Short mmCIF file of C-alpha atoms in Angstrom, two decimals:
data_model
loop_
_atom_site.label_atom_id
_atom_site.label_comp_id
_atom_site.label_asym_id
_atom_site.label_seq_id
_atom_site.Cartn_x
_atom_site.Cartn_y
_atom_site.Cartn_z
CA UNK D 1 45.30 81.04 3.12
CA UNK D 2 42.51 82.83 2.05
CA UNK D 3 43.33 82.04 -1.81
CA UNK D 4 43.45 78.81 -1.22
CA UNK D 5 40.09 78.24 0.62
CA UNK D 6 37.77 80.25 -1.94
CA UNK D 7 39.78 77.94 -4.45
CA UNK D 8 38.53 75.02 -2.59
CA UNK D 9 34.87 76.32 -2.37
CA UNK D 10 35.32 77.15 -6.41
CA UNK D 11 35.98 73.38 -6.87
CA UNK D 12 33.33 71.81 -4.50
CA UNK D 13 31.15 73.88 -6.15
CA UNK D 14 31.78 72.74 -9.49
CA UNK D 15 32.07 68.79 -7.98
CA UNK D 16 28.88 68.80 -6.44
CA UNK D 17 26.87 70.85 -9.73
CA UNK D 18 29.09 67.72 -12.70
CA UNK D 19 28.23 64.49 -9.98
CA UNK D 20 24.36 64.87 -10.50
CA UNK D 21 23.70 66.83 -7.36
CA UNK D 22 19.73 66.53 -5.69
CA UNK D 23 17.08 68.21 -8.71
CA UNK D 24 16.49 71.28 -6.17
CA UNK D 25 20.43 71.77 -6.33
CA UNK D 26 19.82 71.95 -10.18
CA UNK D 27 17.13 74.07 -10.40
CA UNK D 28 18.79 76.34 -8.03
CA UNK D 29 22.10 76.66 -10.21
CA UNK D 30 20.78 76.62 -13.58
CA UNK D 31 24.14 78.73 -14.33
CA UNK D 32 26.32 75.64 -12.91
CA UNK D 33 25.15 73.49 -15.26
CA UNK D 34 27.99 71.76 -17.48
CA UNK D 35 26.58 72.39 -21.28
CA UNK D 36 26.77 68.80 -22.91
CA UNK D 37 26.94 67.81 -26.70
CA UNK D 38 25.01 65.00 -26.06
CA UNK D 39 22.30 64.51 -29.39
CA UNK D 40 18.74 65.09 -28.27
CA UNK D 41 17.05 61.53 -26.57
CA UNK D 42 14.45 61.29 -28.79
CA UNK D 43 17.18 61.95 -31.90
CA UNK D 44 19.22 58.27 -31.59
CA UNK D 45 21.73 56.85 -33.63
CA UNK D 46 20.39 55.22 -37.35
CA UNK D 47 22.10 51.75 -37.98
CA UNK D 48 25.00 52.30 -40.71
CA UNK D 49 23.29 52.30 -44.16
CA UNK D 50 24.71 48.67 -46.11
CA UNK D 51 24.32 48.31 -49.78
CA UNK D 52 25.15 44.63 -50.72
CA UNK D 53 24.80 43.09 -54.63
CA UNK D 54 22.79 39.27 -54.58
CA UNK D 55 22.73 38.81 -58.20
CA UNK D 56 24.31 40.08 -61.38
CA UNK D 57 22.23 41.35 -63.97
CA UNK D 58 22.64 38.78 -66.41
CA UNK D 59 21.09 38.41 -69.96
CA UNK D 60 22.59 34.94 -70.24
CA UNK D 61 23.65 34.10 -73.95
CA UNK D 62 21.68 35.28 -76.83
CA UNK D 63 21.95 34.93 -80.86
CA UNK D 64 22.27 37.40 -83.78
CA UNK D 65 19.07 36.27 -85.75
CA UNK D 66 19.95 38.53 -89.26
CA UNK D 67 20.19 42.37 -90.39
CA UNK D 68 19.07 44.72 -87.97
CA UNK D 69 18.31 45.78 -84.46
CA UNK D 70 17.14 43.44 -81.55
CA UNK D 71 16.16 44.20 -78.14
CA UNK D 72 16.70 41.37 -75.74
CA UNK D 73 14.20 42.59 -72.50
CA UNK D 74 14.74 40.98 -69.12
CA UNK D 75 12.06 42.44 -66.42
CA UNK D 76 12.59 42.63 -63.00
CA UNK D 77 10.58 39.39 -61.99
CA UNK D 78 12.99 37.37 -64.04
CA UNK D 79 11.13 37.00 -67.39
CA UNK D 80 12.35 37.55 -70.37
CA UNK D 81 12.06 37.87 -74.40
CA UNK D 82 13.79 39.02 -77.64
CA UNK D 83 12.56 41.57 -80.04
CA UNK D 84 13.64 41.83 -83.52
CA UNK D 85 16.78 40.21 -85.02
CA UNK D 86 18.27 39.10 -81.70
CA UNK D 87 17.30 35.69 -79.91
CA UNK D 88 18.00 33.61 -76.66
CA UNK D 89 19.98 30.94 -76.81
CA UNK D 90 19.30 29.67 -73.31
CA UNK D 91 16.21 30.24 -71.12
CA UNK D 92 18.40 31.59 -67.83
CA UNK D 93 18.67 35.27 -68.08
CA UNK D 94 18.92 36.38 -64.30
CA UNK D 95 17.54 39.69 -62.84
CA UNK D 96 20.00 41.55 -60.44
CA UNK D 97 19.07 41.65 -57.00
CA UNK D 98 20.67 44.44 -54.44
CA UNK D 99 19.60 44.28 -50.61
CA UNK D 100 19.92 47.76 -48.26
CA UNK D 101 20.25 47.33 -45.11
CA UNK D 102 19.91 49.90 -42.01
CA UNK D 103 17.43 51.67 -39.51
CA UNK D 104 14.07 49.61 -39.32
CA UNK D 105 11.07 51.93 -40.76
CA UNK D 106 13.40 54.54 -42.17
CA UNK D 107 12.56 56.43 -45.52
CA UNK D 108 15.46 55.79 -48.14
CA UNK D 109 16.58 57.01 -51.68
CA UNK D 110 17.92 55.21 -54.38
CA UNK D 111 19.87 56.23 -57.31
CA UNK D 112 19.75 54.18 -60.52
CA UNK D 113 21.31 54.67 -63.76
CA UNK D 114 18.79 54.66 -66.33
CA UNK D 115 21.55 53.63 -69.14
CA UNK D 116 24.55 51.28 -68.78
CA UNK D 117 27.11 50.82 -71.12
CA UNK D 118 28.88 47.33 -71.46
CA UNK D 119 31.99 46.69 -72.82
CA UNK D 120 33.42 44.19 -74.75
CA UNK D 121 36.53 41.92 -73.60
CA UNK D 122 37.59 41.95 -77.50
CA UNK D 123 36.20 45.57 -77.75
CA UNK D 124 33.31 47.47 -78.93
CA UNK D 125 30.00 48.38 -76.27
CA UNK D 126 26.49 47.69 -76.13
CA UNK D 127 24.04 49.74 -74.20
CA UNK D 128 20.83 48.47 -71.94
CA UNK D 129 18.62 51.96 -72.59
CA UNK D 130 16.21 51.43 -69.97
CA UNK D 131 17.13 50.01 -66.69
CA UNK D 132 14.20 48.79 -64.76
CA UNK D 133 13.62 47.81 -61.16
CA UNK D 134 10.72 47.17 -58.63
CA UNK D 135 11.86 49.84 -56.78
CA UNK D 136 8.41 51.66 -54.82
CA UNK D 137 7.73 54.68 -55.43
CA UNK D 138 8.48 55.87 -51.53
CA UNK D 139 11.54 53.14 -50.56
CA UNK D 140 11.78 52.28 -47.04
CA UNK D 141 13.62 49.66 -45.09
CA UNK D 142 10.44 46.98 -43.86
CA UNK D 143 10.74 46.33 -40.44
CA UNK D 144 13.98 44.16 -40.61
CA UNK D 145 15.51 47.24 -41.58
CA UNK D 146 15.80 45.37 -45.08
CA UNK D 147 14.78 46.08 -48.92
CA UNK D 148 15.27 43.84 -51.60
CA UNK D 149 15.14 45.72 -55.18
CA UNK D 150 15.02 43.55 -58.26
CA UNK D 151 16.49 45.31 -61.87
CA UNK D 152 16.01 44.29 -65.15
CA UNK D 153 16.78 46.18 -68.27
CA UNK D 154 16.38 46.66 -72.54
CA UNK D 155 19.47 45.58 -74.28
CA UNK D 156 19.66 47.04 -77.75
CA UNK D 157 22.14 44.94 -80.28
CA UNK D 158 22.67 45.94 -83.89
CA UNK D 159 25.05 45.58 -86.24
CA UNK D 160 28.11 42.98 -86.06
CA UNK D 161 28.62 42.68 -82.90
CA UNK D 162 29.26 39.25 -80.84
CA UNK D 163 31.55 38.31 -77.60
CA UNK D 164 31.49 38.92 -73.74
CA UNK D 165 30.20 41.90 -72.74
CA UNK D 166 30.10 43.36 -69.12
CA UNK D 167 29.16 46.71 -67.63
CA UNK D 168 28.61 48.10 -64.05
CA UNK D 169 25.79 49.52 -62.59
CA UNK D 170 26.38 51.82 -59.99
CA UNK D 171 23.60 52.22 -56.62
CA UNK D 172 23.51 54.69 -54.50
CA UNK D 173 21.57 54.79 -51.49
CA UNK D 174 20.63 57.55 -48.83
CA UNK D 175 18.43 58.21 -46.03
CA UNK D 176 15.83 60.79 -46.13
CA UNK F 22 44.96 68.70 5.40
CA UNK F 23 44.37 71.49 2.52
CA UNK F 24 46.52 70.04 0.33
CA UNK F 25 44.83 67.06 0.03
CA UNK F 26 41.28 68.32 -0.38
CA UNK F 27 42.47 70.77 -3.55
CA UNK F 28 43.29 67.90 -5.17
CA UNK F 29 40.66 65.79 -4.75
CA UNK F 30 38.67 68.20 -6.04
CA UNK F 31 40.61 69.51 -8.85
CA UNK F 32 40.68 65.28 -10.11
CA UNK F 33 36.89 65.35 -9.87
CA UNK F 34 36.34 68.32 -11.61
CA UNK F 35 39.22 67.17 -14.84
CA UNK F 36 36.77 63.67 -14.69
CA UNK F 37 33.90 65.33 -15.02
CA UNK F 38 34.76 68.13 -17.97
CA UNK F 39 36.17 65.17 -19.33
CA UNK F 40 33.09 62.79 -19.55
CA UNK F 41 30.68 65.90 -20.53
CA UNK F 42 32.75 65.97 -23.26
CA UNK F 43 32.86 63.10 -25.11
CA UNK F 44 31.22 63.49 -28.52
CA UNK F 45 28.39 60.94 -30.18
CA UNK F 46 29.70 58.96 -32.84
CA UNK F 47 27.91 59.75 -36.69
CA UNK F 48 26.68 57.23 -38.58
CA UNK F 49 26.96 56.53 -42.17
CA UNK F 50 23.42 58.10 -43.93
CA UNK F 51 24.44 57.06 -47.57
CA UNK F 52 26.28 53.78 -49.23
CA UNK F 53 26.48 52.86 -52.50
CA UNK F 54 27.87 49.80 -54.43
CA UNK F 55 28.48 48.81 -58.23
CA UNK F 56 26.22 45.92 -59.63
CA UNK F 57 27.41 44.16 -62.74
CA UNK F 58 25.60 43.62 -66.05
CA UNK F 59 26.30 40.91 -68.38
CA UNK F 60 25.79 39.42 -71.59
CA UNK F 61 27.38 36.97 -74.24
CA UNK F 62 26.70 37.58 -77.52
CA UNK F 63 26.81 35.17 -80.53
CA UNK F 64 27.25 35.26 -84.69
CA UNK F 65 24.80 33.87 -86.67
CA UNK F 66 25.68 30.03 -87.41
CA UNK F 67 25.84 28.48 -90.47
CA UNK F 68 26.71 25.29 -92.06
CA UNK F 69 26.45 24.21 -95.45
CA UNK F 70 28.22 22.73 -98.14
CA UNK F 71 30.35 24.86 -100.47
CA UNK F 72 28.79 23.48 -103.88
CA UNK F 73 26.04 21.03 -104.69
CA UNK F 74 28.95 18.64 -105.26
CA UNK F 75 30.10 18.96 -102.04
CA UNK F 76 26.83 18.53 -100.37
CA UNK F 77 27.10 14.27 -101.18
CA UNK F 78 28.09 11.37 -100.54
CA UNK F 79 28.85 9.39 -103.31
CA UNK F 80 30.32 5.97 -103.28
CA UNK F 81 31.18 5.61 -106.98
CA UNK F 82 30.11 3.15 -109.57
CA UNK F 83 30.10 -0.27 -107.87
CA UNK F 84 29.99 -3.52 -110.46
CA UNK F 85 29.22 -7.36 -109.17
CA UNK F 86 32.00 -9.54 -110.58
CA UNK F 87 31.38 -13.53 -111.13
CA UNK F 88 34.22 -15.21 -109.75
CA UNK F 89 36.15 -17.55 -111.65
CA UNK F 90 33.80 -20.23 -110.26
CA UNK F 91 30.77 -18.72 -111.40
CA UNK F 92 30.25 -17.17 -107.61
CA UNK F 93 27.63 -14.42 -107.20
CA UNK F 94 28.62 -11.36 -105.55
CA UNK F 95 28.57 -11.05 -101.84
CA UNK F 96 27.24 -9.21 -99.26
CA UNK F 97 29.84 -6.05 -98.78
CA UNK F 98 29.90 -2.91 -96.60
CA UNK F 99 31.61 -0.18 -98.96
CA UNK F 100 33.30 2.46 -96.79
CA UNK F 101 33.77 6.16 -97.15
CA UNK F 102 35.81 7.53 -94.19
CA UNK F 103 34.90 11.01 -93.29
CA UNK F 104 38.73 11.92 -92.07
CA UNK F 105 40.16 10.86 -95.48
CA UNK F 106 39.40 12.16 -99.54
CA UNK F 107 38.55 8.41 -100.43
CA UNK F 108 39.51 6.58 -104.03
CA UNK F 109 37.69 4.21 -105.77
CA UNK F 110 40.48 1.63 -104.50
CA UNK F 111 39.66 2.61 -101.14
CA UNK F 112 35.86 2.35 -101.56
CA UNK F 113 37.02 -1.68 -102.87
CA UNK F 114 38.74 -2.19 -99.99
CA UNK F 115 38.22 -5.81 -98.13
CA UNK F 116 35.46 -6.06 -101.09
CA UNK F 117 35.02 -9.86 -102.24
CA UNK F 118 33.83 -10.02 -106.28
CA UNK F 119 33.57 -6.33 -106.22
CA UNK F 120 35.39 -3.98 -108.52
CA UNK F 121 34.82 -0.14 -108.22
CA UNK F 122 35.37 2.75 -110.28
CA UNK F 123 34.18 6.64 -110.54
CA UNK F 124 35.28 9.71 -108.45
CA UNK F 125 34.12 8.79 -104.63
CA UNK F 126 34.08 11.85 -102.52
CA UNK F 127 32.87 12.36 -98.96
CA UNK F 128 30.52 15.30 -98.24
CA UNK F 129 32.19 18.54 -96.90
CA UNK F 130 30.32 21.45 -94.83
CA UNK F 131 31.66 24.73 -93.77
CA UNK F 132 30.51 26.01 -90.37
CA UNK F 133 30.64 29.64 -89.69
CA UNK F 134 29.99 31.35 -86.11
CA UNK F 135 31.49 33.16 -83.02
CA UNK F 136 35.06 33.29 -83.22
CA UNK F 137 36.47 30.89 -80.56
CA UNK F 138 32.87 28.97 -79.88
CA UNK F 139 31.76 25.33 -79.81
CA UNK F 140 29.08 23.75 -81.66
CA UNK F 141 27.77 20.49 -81.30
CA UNK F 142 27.42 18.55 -84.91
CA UNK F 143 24.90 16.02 -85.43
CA UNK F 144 22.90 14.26 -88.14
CA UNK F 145 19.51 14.09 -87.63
CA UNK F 146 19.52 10.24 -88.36
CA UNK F 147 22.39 8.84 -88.42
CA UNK F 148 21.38 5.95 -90.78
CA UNK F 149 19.55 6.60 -93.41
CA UNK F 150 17.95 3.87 -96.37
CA UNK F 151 18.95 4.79 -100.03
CA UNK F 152 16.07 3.71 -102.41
CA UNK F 153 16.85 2.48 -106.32
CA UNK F 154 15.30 4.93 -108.86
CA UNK F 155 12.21 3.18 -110.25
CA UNK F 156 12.23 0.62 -107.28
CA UNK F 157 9.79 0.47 -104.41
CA UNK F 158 10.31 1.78 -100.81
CA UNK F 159 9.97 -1.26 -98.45
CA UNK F 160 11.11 -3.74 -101.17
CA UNK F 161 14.34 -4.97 -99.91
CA UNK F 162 16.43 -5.46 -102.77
CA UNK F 163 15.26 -1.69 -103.63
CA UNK F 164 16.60 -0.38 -100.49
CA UNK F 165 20.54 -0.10 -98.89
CA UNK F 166 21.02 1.32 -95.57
CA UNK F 167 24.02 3.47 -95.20
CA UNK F 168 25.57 4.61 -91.81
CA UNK F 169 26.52 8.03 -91.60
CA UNK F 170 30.12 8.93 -90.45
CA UNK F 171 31.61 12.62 -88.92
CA UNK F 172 35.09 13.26 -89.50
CA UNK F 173 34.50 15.29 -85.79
CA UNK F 174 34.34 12.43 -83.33
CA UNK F 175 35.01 13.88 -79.70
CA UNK F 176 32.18 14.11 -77.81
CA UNK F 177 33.11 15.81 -74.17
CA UNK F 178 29.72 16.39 -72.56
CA UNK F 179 28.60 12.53 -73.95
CA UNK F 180 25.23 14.04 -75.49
CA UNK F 181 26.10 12.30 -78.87
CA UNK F 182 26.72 15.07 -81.08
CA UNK F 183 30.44 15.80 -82.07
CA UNK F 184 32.22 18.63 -80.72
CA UNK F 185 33.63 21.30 -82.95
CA UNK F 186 35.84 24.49 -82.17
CA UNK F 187 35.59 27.60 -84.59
CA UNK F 188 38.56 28.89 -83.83
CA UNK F 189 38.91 31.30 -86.22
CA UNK F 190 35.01 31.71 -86.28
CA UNK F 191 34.91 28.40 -88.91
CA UNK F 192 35.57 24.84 -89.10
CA UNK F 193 35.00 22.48 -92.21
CA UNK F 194 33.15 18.97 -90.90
CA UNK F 195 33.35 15.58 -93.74
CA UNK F 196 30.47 13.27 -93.62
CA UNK F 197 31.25 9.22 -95.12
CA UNK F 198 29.78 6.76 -93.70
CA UNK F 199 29.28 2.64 -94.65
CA UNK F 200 27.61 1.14 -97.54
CA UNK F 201 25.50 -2.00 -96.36
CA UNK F 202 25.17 -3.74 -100.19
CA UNK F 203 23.42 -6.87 -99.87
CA UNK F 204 23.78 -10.04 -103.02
CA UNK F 205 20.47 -9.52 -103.76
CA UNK F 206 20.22 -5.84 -104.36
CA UNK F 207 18.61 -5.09 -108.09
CA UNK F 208 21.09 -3.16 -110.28
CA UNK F 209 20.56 0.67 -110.55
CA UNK F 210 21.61 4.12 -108.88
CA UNK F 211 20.48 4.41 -105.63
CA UNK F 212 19.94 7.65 -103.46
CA UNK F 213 18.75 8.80 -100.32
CA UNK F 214 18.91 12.32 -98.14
CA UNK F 215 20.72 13.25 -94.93
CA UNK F 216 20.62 16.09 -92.85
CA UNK F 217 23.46 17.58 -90.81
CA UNK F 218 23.25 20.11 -88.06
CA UNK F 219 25.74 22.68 -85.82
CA UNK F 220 24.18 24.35 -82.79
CA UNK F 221 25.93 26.57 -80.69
CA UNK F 222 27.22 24.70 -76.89
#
């Protein structure tokens, strides 16, 4: 009988301490208190980082000109030219555009490549040797939680080469 | 009476560990994604016309007969066909106090390019005026228009050039074309210059 009630107390005790008892209760029973794994309040949860490709980098059709190396540049606000023994045979080369989306304000880090490879469907590779972007110098997400980054690149093409060529170009994106 | 109040309290005790419990969910701090780059990539094209030979159109030697009624020679449109090597009986055809002779031949180009690409083939005029040697430009019977004709006649994207497939990264194109010779024209050899083109589709 006597086990039982001081295992009754035990258990009010502990029922009145979990059920948000008065503060003085609290403050009197500091050793009572249930330890929580709750994050911090002023620490809450960042939207899910979201990495999401517009546009293909595209550098459209161009034309062997002759002998020799040409560099076909196509800058990140869309314009373009060819250098060299290489020329365009259409005026729509396309810069890629990526969007990341995520926690409004927030400080963010992207990878680029600074090379890509492309391969050809009937064999052989070409390389872009400088990839280029508007990317700022300190990224954040604006106050949609959204940045747009533009990339453009320098193909180099020498020798015989000709066909459909394609390459990825792999983003990654963290949060400082 | 006791029973009851133990377990009352031993349920709200088990409700409450529980709930402290409960972890906070993470969120994702890093994505990534693959882009794609692309590009399409062309041969240098070229057309032209294996030998000098090759690079005209030549309708033969064409000679005026008087009928047996003292007739003049008519009006006739000589034709070359681009799709066929002609003959000089060929060139006579449907020809009235007309007799022709010589080695006709139709103009031949070889295009070169991108393996499996299409080109669009067109003549920069496609009539052009052939002028007598020692005659005058302007003076009719010095002058005899001549339509040009492709053996390539399909035209898919209706922009008036002919369309062309190098399949194997070449393609041969014939030009002919149709001889306007009026009854008047003065006797002599007549020539003129045409100029054929391939661009890439």
């Amino acid at each position: 009988m006597i086990g039982r009630g001081c295992a009754l107390l035990l258990s009010l005790a502990l029922c009145a301490a979990t059920l948000g008892a008065p503060g003085a209760a609290n403050a009197q029973c500091r050793l009572c208190a249930i330890p929580t794994t709750a994050p911090p309040s002023e620490a809450t949860a960042d939207k899910p980082l979201r990495l999401e490709v517009l546009t293909t980098l595209d550098f459209d059709r161009l034309i062997v000109l002759g002998d020799g190396a040409g560099t076909a540049v196509l800058d990140p606000d869309g314009t373009s030219r060819a250098i060299g023994a290489i020329g365009p045979l259409s005026g729509r080369a396309i810069a890629g555009e990526i969007v990341i989306r995520g926690e409004p304000g927030r400080a963010i880090r992207v990878d680029l490549p600074r090379t890509i490879d492309l391969y050809g469907l009937k064999g052989g590779s070409i390389r872009i040797d400088e990839l280029t972007s508007d990317l700022p110098t300190l990224p954040e997400l604006n106050a949609a939680g959204e940045l747009h980054i533009r990339i453009g690149g320098e193909l180099r093409v020498s020798g015989d080469v000709d066909g459909d060529f394609r390459g990825d170009v792999p983003v990654i994106v963290d949060y400082l | 009476m006791t029973k009851f109040y133990n377990k009352a309290a031993l349920a709200a005790t088990a409700a409450a560990f529980a709930f402290a419990s409960t972890p906070a969910l993470a969120s994702p701090t890093s994505a990534s994604a693959n882009g794609t780059a692309t590009v399409k990539i062309y041969s240098p094209l070229t057309i032209a016309a294996p030998t000098a030979t090759d690079s005209v159109v030549d309708f033969g030697i064409l000679v005026g007969t008087l009928g047996g009624t003292t007739a003049p020679r008519s009006a006739n449109n000589f034709v070359i066909g681009a799709t066929a090597a002609p003959t000089a009986a060929s060139v006579c055809t449907g020809a009235t106090n007309w007799s022709c002779s010589g080695t006709p031949h139709r103009a031949t180009y070889n295009i070169t390019g991108s393996v499996d690409s299409s080109v669009n083939v067109s003549f920069a005029a496609s009539s052009i005026t052939l002028l007598r040697s020692g005659g005058t430009a302007g003076v009719a019977d010095d002058e005899i228009p001549l339509d040009l004709t492709l053996s390539e006649t399909t035209d898919s994207n209706s922009d008036g050039t002919a369309d062309v497939l190098l399949a194997a990264g070449a393609a041969t194109v014939y030009v002919g074309g149709s001889l306007g010779v009026s009854a008047t024209d003065v006797d002599g050899v007549y020539t003129g210059s045409f100029s054929v083109t391939a661009d890439y589709q």
